[in-house]
PDB file of C-alpha atoms and ligand atoms in Angstrom:
ATOM      1  CA  MET A   1       0.226 -16.675 -10.443  1.00  0.00           C
ATOM      2  CA  LYS A   2       2.952 -15.445  -8.129  1.00  0.00           C
ATOM      3  CA  LEU A   3       3.451 -12.566  -6.437  1.00  0.00           C
ATOM      4  CA  ILE A   4       7.138 -11.242  -4.940  1.00  0.00           C
ATOM      5  CA  ALA A   5       8.355  -7.829  -3.122  1.00  0.00           C
ATOM      6  CA  LEU A   6      12.012  -6.496  -3.996  1.00  0.00           C
ATOM      7  CA  PRO A   7      12.808  -4.631  -1.574  1.00  0.00           C
ATOM      8  CA  ALA A   8      14.574  -1.385  -2.866  1.00  0.00           C
ATOM      9  CA  PHE A   9      15.738   1.473  -0.700  1.00  0.00           C
ATOM     10  CA  ALA A  10      15.971   1.419   2.971  1.00  0.00           C
ATOM     11  CA  ASP A  11      11.979   0.244   3.345  1.00  0.00           C
ATOM     12  CA  ASN A  12       9.770  -0.121  -0.026  1.00  0.00           C
ATOM     13  CA  TYR A  13       9.224  -2.836  -1.943  1.00  0.00           C
ATOM     14  CA  ILE A  14       8.515  -3.194  -5.549  1.00  0.00           C
ATOM     15  CA  TRP A  15       5.757  -5.733  -5.783  1.00  0.00           C
ATOM     16  CA  LEU A  16       6.378  -7.974  -8.763  1.00  0.00           C
ATOM     17  CA  LEU A  17       3.651 -10.879 -10.073  1.00  0.00           C
ATOM     18  CA  HIS A  18       4.541 -12.655 -12.560  1.00  0.00           C
ATOM     19  CA  THR A  19       3.840 -16.317 -14.876  1.00  0.00           C
ATOM     20  CA  ASP A  20       5.610 -18.354 -16.317  1.00  0.00           C
ATOM     21  CA  ARG A  21       6.134 -15.794 -19.159  1.00  0.00           C
ATOM     22  CA  HIS A  22       5.059 -12.000 -18.331  1.00  0.00           C
ATOM     23  CA  ALA A  23       5.621 -10.101 -15.858  1.00  0.00           C
ATOM     24  CA  LEU A  24       4.355  -6.494 -13.888  1.00  0.00           C
ATOM     25  CA  VAL A  25       6.145  -4.716 -11.401  1.00  0.00           C
ATOM     26  CA  VAL A  26       4.455  -2.148  -9.165  1.00  0.00           C
ATOM     27  CA  ASP A  27       6.369   1.601  -8.126  1.00  0.00           C
ATOM     28  CA  PRO A  28       9.996   0.619  -9.330  1.00  0.00           C
ATOM     29  CA  GLY A  29      11.214   3.614  -7.413  1.00  0.00           C
ATOM     30  CA  ASP A  30      14.381   2.366  -8.422  1.00  0.00           C
ATOM     31  CA  SER A  31      15.016   0.238 -11.957  1.00  0.00           C
ATOM     32  CA  ALA A  32      17.908  -2.700 -10.056  1.00  0.00           C
ATOM     33  CA  PRO A  33      16.240  -4.777  -8.001  1.00  0.00           C
ATOM     34  CA  VAL A  34      13.706  -5.393 -11.255  1.00  0.00           C
ATOM     35  CA  LEU A  35      16.396  -6.409 -13.840  1.00  0.00           C
ATOM     36  CA  ALA A  36      18.366  -8.055 -11.429  1.00  0.00           C
ATOM     37  CA  TRP A  37      15.307 -10.532 -11.429  1.00  0.00           C
ATOM     38  CA  MET A  38      14.722 -10.314 -14.474  1.00  0.00           C
ATOM     39  CA  GLN A  39      18.352 -11.412 -15.284  1.00  0.00           C
ATOM     40  CA  GLU A  40      17.596 -14.222 -13.319  1.00  0.00           C
ATOM     41  CA  HIS A  41      15.030 -15.275 -15.271  1.00  0.00           C
ATOM     42  CA  PRO A  42      15.401 -14.735 -18.447  1.00  0.00           C
ATOM     43  CA  GLY A  43      12.502 -16.674 -19.766  1.00  0.00           C
ATOM     44  CA  VAL A  44       9.877 -14.464 -18.167  1.00  0.00           C
ATOM     45  CA  GLU A  45       9.175 -10.739 -19.724  1.00  0.00           C
ATOM     46  CA  LEU A  46       8.374  -6.941 -18.344  1.00  0.00           C
ATOM     47  CA  ASP A  47       5.378  -6.317 -20.065  1.00  0.00           C
ATOM     48  CA  ALA A  48       3.306  -3.576 -18.245  1.00  0.00           C
ATOM     49  CA  ILE A  49       4.585  -1.215 -14.608  1.00  0.00           C
ATOM     50  CA  LEU A  50       1.689   0.383 -13.019  1.00  0.00           C
ATOM     51  CA  VAL A  51       2.088   3.350 -11.162  1.00  0.00           C
ATOM     52  CA  THR A  52       0.751   3.954  -7.903  1.00  0.00           C
ATOM     53  CA  HIS A  53       1.431   8.786  -7.440  1.00  0.00           C
ATOM     54  CA  HIS A  54       4.386  11.043  -8.861  1.00  0.00           C
ATOM     55  CA  HIS A  55       7.041  10.351  -5.982  1.00  0.00           C
ATOM     56  CA  ALA A  56      10.387   9.930  -7.041  1.00  0.00           C
ATOM     57  CA  ASP A  57      10.683   6.774  -4.461  1.00  0.00           C
ATOM     58  CA  HIS A  58       8.268   4.957  -7.024  1.00  0.00           C
ATOM     59  CA  THR A  59       8.677   6.119 -10.553  1.00  0.00           C
ATOM     60  CA  GLY A  60      12.616   7.135 -10.330  1.00  0.00           C
ATOM     61  CA  GLY A  61      13.124   3.318 -12.400  1.00  0.00           C
ATOM     62  CA  LEU A  62      11.163   4.257 -15.414  1.00  0.00           C
ATOM     63  CA  VAL A  63      12.652   5.172 -17.474  1.00  0.00           C
ATOM     64  CA  ALA A  64      15.655   2.781 -17.249  1.00  0.00           C
ATOM     65  CA  LEU A  65      13.085  -0.136 -16.837  1.00  0.00           C
ATOM     66  CA  VAL A  66      11.075   1.121 -20.033  1.00  0.00           C
ATOM     67  CA  ALA A  67      14.133   1.815 -22.470  1.00  0.00           C
ATOM     68  CA  GLN A  68      15.197  -1.930 -21.793  1.00  0.00           C
ATOM     69  CA  THR A  69      11.626  -3.270 -21.474  1.00  0.00           C
ATOM     70  CA  GLY A  70       9.498  -1.093 -23.899  1.00  0.00           C
ATOM     71  CA  ALA A  71       6.383  -2.613 -21.350  1.00  0.00           C
ATOM     72  CA  ARG A  72       3.897  -0.748 -20.782  1.00  0.00           C
ATOM     73  CA  VAL A  73       3.162   2.430 -17.826  1.00  0.00           C
ATOM     74  CA  LEU A  74      -0.306   2.493 -16.439  1.00  0.00           C
ATOM     75  CA  GLY A  75      -0.451   4.786 -14.295  1.00  0.00           C
ATOM     76  CA  PRO A  76      -2.795   8.449 -12.163  1.00  0.00           C
ATOM     77  CA  ALA A  77      -4.094  10.550 -14.693  1.00  0.00           C
ATOM     78  CA  LEU A  78      -4.079  13.289 -12.598  1.00  0.00           C
ATOM     79  CA  GLU A  79      -0.275  13.328 -12.195  1.00  0.00           C
ATOM     80  CA  LYS A  80       2.776  13.901 -13.426  1.00  0.00           C
ATOM     81  CA  ILE A  81       4.907  10.890 -13.785  1.00  0.00           C
ATOM     82  CA  PRO A  82       7.959  10.711 -15.800  1.00  0.00           C
ATOM     83  CA  VAL A  83       8.173   8.654 -19.122  1.00  0.00           C
ATOM     84  CA  ALA A  84       4.809   8.413 -21.446  1.00  0.00           C
ATOM     85  CA  TRP A  85       1.885   6.506 -19.297  1.00  0.00           C
ATOM     86  CA  GLN A  86      -1.365   5.618 -19.604  1.00  0.00           C
ATOM     87  CA  GLY A  87      -3.559   7.293 -17.085  1.00  0.00           C
ATOM     88  CA  LEU A  88      -5.944   5.509 -14.975  1.00  0.00           C
ATOM     89  CA  GLN A  89      -8.853   7.146 -13.146  1.00  0.00           C
ATOM     90  CA  GLN A  90     -12.123   5.895 -11.482  1.00  0.00           C
ATOM     91  CA  GLY A  91     -13.491   3.069 -11.871  1.00  0.00           C
ATOM     92  CA  ASP A  92     -10.531   2.234 -14.998  1.00  0.00           C
ATOM     93  CA  HIS A  93     -10.115  -1.474 -16.270  1.00  0.00           C
ATOM     94  CA  PHE A  94      -7.646  -3.089 -17.435  1.00  0.00           C
ATOM     95  CA  ASP A  95      -6.589  -5.927 -18.920  1.00  0.00           C
ATOM     96  CA  TRP A  96      -2.847  -8.092 -18.057  1.00  0.00           C
ATOM     97  CA  HIS A  97      -3.211 -11.826 -19.248  1.00  0.00           C
ATOM     98  CA  GLY A  98      -6.549 -12.355 -18.838  1.00  0.00           C
ATOM     99  CA  LEU A  99      -5.740 -10.910 -15.063  1.00  0.00           C
ATOM    100  CA  ALA A 100      -8.934  -7.595 -15.052  1.00  0.00           C
ATOM    101  CA  PHE A 101      -7.901  -4.995 -12.319  1.00  0.00           C
ATOM    102  CA  ASP A 102     -10.061  -1.659 -11.330  1.00  0.00           C
ATOM    103  CA  THR A 103      -8.428   1.146 -10.355  1.00  0.00           C
ATOM    104  CA  LEU A 104      -9.449   3.634  -7.227  1.00  0.00           C
ATOM    105  CA  GLU A 105      -8.348   7.038  -6.799  1.00  0.00           C
ATOM    106  CA  VAL A 106      -6.631   7.664  -3.354  1.00  0.00           C
ATOM    107  CA  PRO A 107      -6.539  10.944  -2.859  1.00  0.00           C
ATOM    108  CA  GLY A 108      -4.664  12.325   0.213  1.00  0.00           C
ATOM    109  CA  HIS A 109      -1.184  11.928  -0.007  1.00  0.00           C
ATOM    110  CA  THR A 110      -1.685  12.751  -3.413  1.00  0.00           C
ATOM    111  CA  LEU A 111      -3.916  14.167  -4.683  1.00  0.00           C
ATOM    112  CA  GLY A 112      -4.112  11.956  -7.790  1.00  0.00           C
ATOM    113  CA  HIS A 113      -2.790   8.510  -6.139  1.00  0.00           C
ATOM    114  CA  ILE A 114      -4.494   5.189  -6.955  1.00  0.00           C
ATOM    115  CA  ALA A 115      -4.758   2.138  -5.887  1.00  0.00           C
ATOM    116  CA  PHE A 116      -5.302  -1.599  -8.195  1.00  0.00           C
ATOM    117  CA  TRP A 117      -7.138  -4.234  -7.036  1.00  0.00           C
ATOM    118  CA  ALA A 118      -7.379  -7.627  -8.844  1.00  0.00           C
ATOM    119  CA  GLN A 119      -8.111 -10.907  -8.288  1.00  0.00           C
ATOM    120  CA  PRO A 120      -6.301 -13.411 -10.411  1.00  0.00           C
ATOM    121  CA  ALA A 121      -8.052 -17.076 -10.494  1.00  0.00           C
ATOM    122  CA  GLU A 122      -8.793 -19.518  -7.763  1.00  0.00           C
ATOM    123  CA  GLN A 123      -6.361 -17.107  -5.152  1.00  0.00           C
ATOM    124  CA  ASP A 124      -7.053 -13.926  -2.989  1.00  0.00           C
ATOM    125  CA  PRO A 125      -7.297 -11.232  -4.545  1.00  0.00           C
ATOM    126  CA  VAL A 126      -4.535  -8.690  -4.503  1.00  0.00           C
ATOM    127  CA  LEU A 127      -4.482  -4.871  -3.331  1.00  0.00           C
ATOM    128  CA  PHE A 128      -1.617  -1.831  -5.031  1.00  0.00           C
ATOM    129  CA  CYS A 129      -2.164   1.078  -3.051  1.00  0.00           C
ATOM    130  CA  GLY A 130       1.051   2.389  -2.776  1.00  0.00           C
ATOM    131  CA  ASP A 131       1.800   4.633   0.176  1.00  0.00           C
ATOM    132  CA  THR A 132      -2.581   5.229   1.321  1.00  0.00           C
ATOM    133  CA  LEU A 133      -2.753   2.399   2.798  1.00  0.00           C
ATOM    134  CA  PHE A 134       0.431   0.041   5.680  1.00  0.00           C
ATOM    135  CA  SER A 135      -0.168  -2.020   7.174  1.00  0.00           C
ATOM    136  CA  GLY A 136      -0.810  -0.691  11.122  1.00  0.00           C
ATOM    137  CA  GLY A 137      -0.873   2.608   9.407  1.00  0.00           C
ATOM    138  CA  CYS A 138      -1.564   4.967   6.595  1.00  0.00           C
ATOM    139  CA  GLY A 139       0.370   7.974   4.633  1.00  0.00           C
ATOM    140  CA  ARG A 140       1.180  11.057   5.397  1.00  0.00           C
ATOM    141  CA  LEU A 141      -1.193  13.701   4.050  1.00  0.00           C
ATOM    142  CA  PHE A 142       1.301  15.931   1.511  1.00  0.00           C
ATOM    143  CA  GLU A 143      -1.303  17.008  -0.907  1.00  0.00           C
ATOM    144  CA  GLY A 144      -4.327  15.789   0.494  1.00  0.00           C
ATOM    145  CA  THR A 145      -7.217  16.607   3.359  1.00  0.00           C
ATOM    146  CA  PRO A 146      -8.085  14.255   6.517  1.00  0.00           C
ATOM    147  CA  ALA A 147     -11.647  14.031   4.743  1.00  0.00           C
ATOM    148  CA  GLN A 148      -9.868  13.388   1.464  1.00  0.00           C
ATOM    149  CA  MET A 149      -7.899  10.244   2.491  1.00  0.00           C
ATOM    150  CA  LEU A 150     -10.476   8.760   5.138  1.00  0.00           C
ATOM    151  CA  ASP A 151     -12.790   8.314   2.511  1.00  0.00           C
ATOM    152  CA  SER A 152     -10.056   6.342   0.373  1.00  0.00           C
ATOM    153  CA  LEU A 153      -9.611   4.221   3.491  1.00  0.00           C
ATOM    154  CA  ASP A 154     -12.710   3.927   3.586  1.00  0.00           C
ATOM    155  CA  ARG A 155     -13.494   3.003  -0.121  1.00  0.00           C
ATOM    156  CA  LEU A 156     -10.094   0.460   0.267  1.00  0.00           C
ATOM    157  CA  ALA A 157     -11.285  -1.065   3.757  1.00  0.00           C
ATOM    158  CA  ALA A 158     -14.414  -2.120   2.017  1.00  0.00           C
ATOM    159  CA  LEU A 159     -12.818  -4.249  -0.235  1.00  0.00           C
ATOM    160  CA  PRO A 160     -13.009  -8.442  -0.014  1.00  0.00           C
ATOM    161  CA  GLY A 161     -11.076  -9.568   3.171  1.00  0.00           C
ATOM    162  CA  ASN A 162      -9.305 -11.732   2.057  1.00  0.00           C
ATOM    163  CA  THR A 163      -7.822  -8.892  -0.296  1.00  0.00           C
ATOM    164  CA  ARG A 164      -3.873  -9.663  -0.190  1.00  0.00           C
ATOM    165  CA  VAL A 165      -2.415  -5.691   1.084  1.00  0.00           C
ATOM    166  CA  CYS A 166       0.628  -5.024  -0.744  1.00  0.00           C
ATOM    167  CA  CYS A 167       2.114  -1.537   0.552  1.00  0.00           C
ATOM    168  CA  ALA A 168       4.980  -0.506  -0.752  1.00  0.00           C
ATOM    169  CA  HIS A 169       7.089   0.374   2.149  1.00  0.00           C
ATOM    170  CA  GLU A 170       7.454  -1.349   5.056  1.00  0.00           C
ATOM    171  CA  TYR A 171       6.349   0.406   8.005  1.00  0.00           C
ATOM    172  CA  THR A 172       4.626  -1.934   9.986  1.00  0.00           C
ATOM    173  CA  LEU A 173       6.631  -1.914  13.651  1.00  0.00           C
ATOM    174  CA  SER A 174       7.148   1.498  13.790  1.00  0.00           C
ATOM    175  CA  ASN A 175       3.285   1.632  13.083  1.00  0.00           C
ATOM    176  CA  LEU A 176       1.778  -1.016  15.265  1.00  0.00           C
ATOM    177  CA  ARG A 177       3.715   0.505  18.378  1.00  0.00           C
ATOM    178  CA  PHE A 178       2.103   3.596  17.980  1.00  0.00           C
ATOM    179  CA  ALA A 179      -1.265   1.145  17.031  1.00  0.00           C
ATOM    180  CA  LEU A 180      -0.855  -0.250  20.781  1.00  0.00           C
ATOM    181  CA  THR A 181      -0.154   3.296  22.130  1.00  0.00           C
ATOM    182  CA  VAL A 182      -3.678   4.505  20.557  1.00  0.00           C
ATOM    183  CA  GLU A 183      -5.580   0.573  21.680  1.00  0.00           C
ATOM    184  CA  PRO A 184      -3.507  -1.016  24.552  1.00  0.00           C
ATOM    185  CA  ASP A 185      -6.165  -3.667  25.040  1.00  0.00           C
ATOM    186  CA  ASN A 186      -6.853  -4.768  21.301  1.00  0.00           C
ATOM    187  CA  THR A 187      -5.960  -8.293  21.397  1.00  0.00           C
ATOM    188  CA  ALA A 188      -5.508  -8.928  17.374  1.00  0.00           C
ATOM    189  CA  LEU A 189      -3.087  -5.903  17.456  1.00  0.00           C
ATOM    190  CA  GLN A 190      -0.908  -7.394  20.135  1.00  0.00           C
ATOM    191  CA  SER A 191      -0.775 -10.859  18.433  1.00  0.00           C
ATOM    192  CA  HIS A 192      -0.518  -9.365  15.784  1.00  0.00           C
ATOM    193  CA  TYR A 193       2.727  -7.151  16.904  1.00  0.00           C
ATOM    194  CA  LEU A 194       3.791 -10.576  18.510  1.00  0.00           C
ATOM    195  CA  ARG A 195       4.084 -11.904  14.617  1.00  0.00           C
ATOM    196  CA  CYS A 196       5.214  -8.891  12.539  1.00  0.00           C
ATOM    197  CA  THR A 197       8.823  -8.444  15.080  1.00  0.00           C
ATOM    198  CA  ARG A 198       9.760 -12.890  14.569  1.00  0.00           C
ATOM    199  CA  LEU A 199       8.987 -11.534  10.704  1.00  0.00           C
ATOM    200  CA  ARG A 200      11.508  -9.030  10.746  1.00  0.00           C
ATOM    201  CA  GLU A 201      14.439 -10.067  13.126  1.00  0.00           C
ATOM    202  CA  HIS A 202      14.218 -12.833   9.803  1.00  0.00           C
ATOM    203  CA  ASP A 203      14.333 -10.562   7.509  1.00  0.00           C
ATOM    204  CA  LEU A 204      11.041 -10.978   6.505  1.00  0.00           C
ATOM    205  CA  PRO A 205       8.483  -8.625   4.784  1.00  0.00           C
ATOM    206  CA  THR A 206       4.757  -7.959   7.158  1.00  0.00           C
ATOM    207  CA  LEU A 207       2.770  -8.041   3.895  1.00  0.00           C
ATOM    208  CA  PRO A 208       1.174  -8.851   2.438  1.00  0.00           C
ATOM    209  CA  VAL A 209      -1.637  -8.449   4.625  1.00  0.00           C
ATOM    210  CA  ALA A 210      -4.814  -9.822   4.843  1.00  0.00           C
ATOM    211  CA  LEU A 211      -7.351  -6.442   4.300  1.00  0.00           C
ATOM    212  CA  GLN A 212      -9.358  -8.465   6.933  1.00  0.00           C
ATOM    213  CA  THR A 213      -6.282  -8.567   9.691  1.00  0.00           C
ATOM    214  CA  GLU A 214      -5.895  -4.541   9.034  1.00  0.00           C
ATOM    215  CA  ARG A 215      -9.950  -3.952   9.885  1.00  0.00           C
ATOM    216  CA  ALA A 216      -8.726  -5.267  13.137  1.00  0.00           C
ATOM    217  CA  ILE A 217      -5.921  -3.720  14.026  1.00  0.00           C
ATOM    218  CA  ASN A 218      -5.281  -0.797  11.590  1.00  0.00           C
ATOM    219  CA  PRO A 219      -6.443   2.875  14.016  1.00  0.00           C
ATOM    220  CA  PHE A 220      -7.066   4.381  10.805  1.00  0.00           C
ATOM    221  CA  LEU A 221      -9.148   1.900  10.060  1.00  0.00           C
ATOM    222  CA  ARG A 222     -10.807   1.477  12.807  1.00  0.00           C
ATOM    223  CA  SER A 223     -11.298   5.863  13.759  1.00  0.00           C
ATOM    224  CA  ARG A 224     -14.894   5.838  14.362  1.00  0.00           C
ATOM    225  CA  GLU A 225     -14.352   2.609  17.471  1.00  0.00           C
ATOM    226  CA  THR A 226     -15.110   3.224  20.556  1.00  0.00           C
ATOM    227  CA  ALA A 227     -11.562   2.480  22.036  1.00  0.00           C
ATOM    228  CA  VAL A 228     -10.276   4.362  19.070  1.00  0.00           C
ATOM    229  CA  ALA A 229     -11.831   7.879  19.625  1.00  0.00           C
ATOM    230  CA  ALA A 230     -11.581   8.259  23.244  1.00  0.00           C
ATOM    231  CA  ALA A 231      -8.207   7.667  22.922  1.00  0.00           C
ATOM    232  CA  VAL A 232      -7.852  10.169  20.619  1.00  0.00           C
ATOM    233  CA  ARG A 233     -10.471  12.762  22.588  1.00  0.00           C
ATOM    234  CA  ARG A 234      -8.327  12.399  25.300  1.00  0.00           C
ATOM    235  CA  GLN A 235      -5.037  13.889  22.935  1.00  0.00           C
ATOM    236  CA  ASP A 236      -7.961  16.594  21.363  1.00  0.00           C
ATOM    237  CA  PRO A 237     -10.974  16.841  23.122  1.00  0.00           C
ATOM    238  CA  LEU A 238     -12.070  18.854  19.809  1.00  0.00           C
ATOM    239  CA  ALA A 239     -12.110  15.720  17.959  1.00  0.00           C
ATOM    240  CA  VAL A 240     -15.866  15.506  18.177  1.00  0.00           C
ATOM    241  CA  ASP A 241     -16.618  13.965  14.922  1.00  0.00           C
ATOM    242  CA  ASP A 242     -14.965  11.028  12.093  1.00  0.00           C
ATOM    243  CA  VAL A 243     -12.899  13.835  10.365  1.00  0.00           C
ATOM    244  CA  THR A 244     -11.657  15.648  13.770  1.00  0.00           C
ATOM    245  CA  THR A 245     -11.049  12.299  15.092  1.00  0.00           C
ATOM    246  CA  PHE A 246      -9.432  10.888  11.787  1.00  0.00           C
ATOM    247  CA  ALA A 247      -7.456  14.561  11.540  1.00  0.00           C
ATOM    248  CA  ALA A 248      -6.727  14.066  15.426  1.00  0.00           C
ATOM    249  CA  LEU A 249      -5.249  10.091  15.161  1.00  0.00           C
ATOM    250  CA  ARG A 250      -3.182  10.860  11.527  1.00  0.00           C
ATOM    251  CA  GLN A 251      -1.636  14.003  13.636  1.00  0.00           C
ATOM    252  CA  TRP A 252      -0.857  11.931  16.800  1.00  0.00           C
ATOM    253  CA  LYS A 253       0.942   9.864  14.484  1.00  0.00           C
ATOM    254  CA  ASN A 254       2.411  12.555  13.113  1.00  0.00           C
ATOM    255  CA  LEU A 255       4.443  13.773  16.506  1.00  0.00           C
ATOM    256  CA  PHE A 256       4.777   9.856  17.528  1.00  0.00           C
ATOM    257  CA  ARG A 257       7.587   8.702  18.496  1.00  0.00           C
TER     258      ARG A 257
HETATM  259 ZN1  LIG B   1       4.522   8.463  -1.704  1.00  0.00          ZN
HETATM  260 ZN1  LIG B   2       7.108   6.172  -0.990  1.00  0.00          ZN
END
């Protein structure tokens, strides 16, 4: 089973998982990169599309792809997307050619946002987390509360450390610049920043990233760490517990340039 990131728009990735004969894509905001890939791989049939949330940069290609391929669409039960889809909720399972997917509800960025986790045979697991978890960051809170997002990220962070985190945007370098402002003495973060800088210099994706790396470098998974909580409190003295600290960290990032 192969995993590919198809770039779309300015900074989206449409993740594509395929065997010799079948492919699935995640969050096709644009049909063109997917159709171009299919044309280069005529023996591979696109037969499943996964959707994490309703935003147009994740759903804009659905109508064209379903019309051209007839692929089945699996997406959030609690949101509206532009084609007929099988609605999934927390704990729902489905099978794609022997690969078992788990669904997690991860509200915060949007209220019905879901994520998909699966472990291909003899490979590290994959997590398709849309706009919930980014490398070095997390999604903006458009619909949910800080408490919801913190709980969603806690549950993602509890997945196996070797999980390959497949985020929907290449936001890594700007996220890591903020992370270094929060935690300047974090050596894992410093070396990850250097590595990602080199990748971007060669126009390569910084993703997927191992979940264990995110636990070591992402301030939004580390808001209970002493150094992170203390840095947040210097910005906002009212950040006194887990949720107010997380909320103040997210607010700090919103204003960071
Ligand atoms: Zn979004
Ligand atoms: Zn997005």
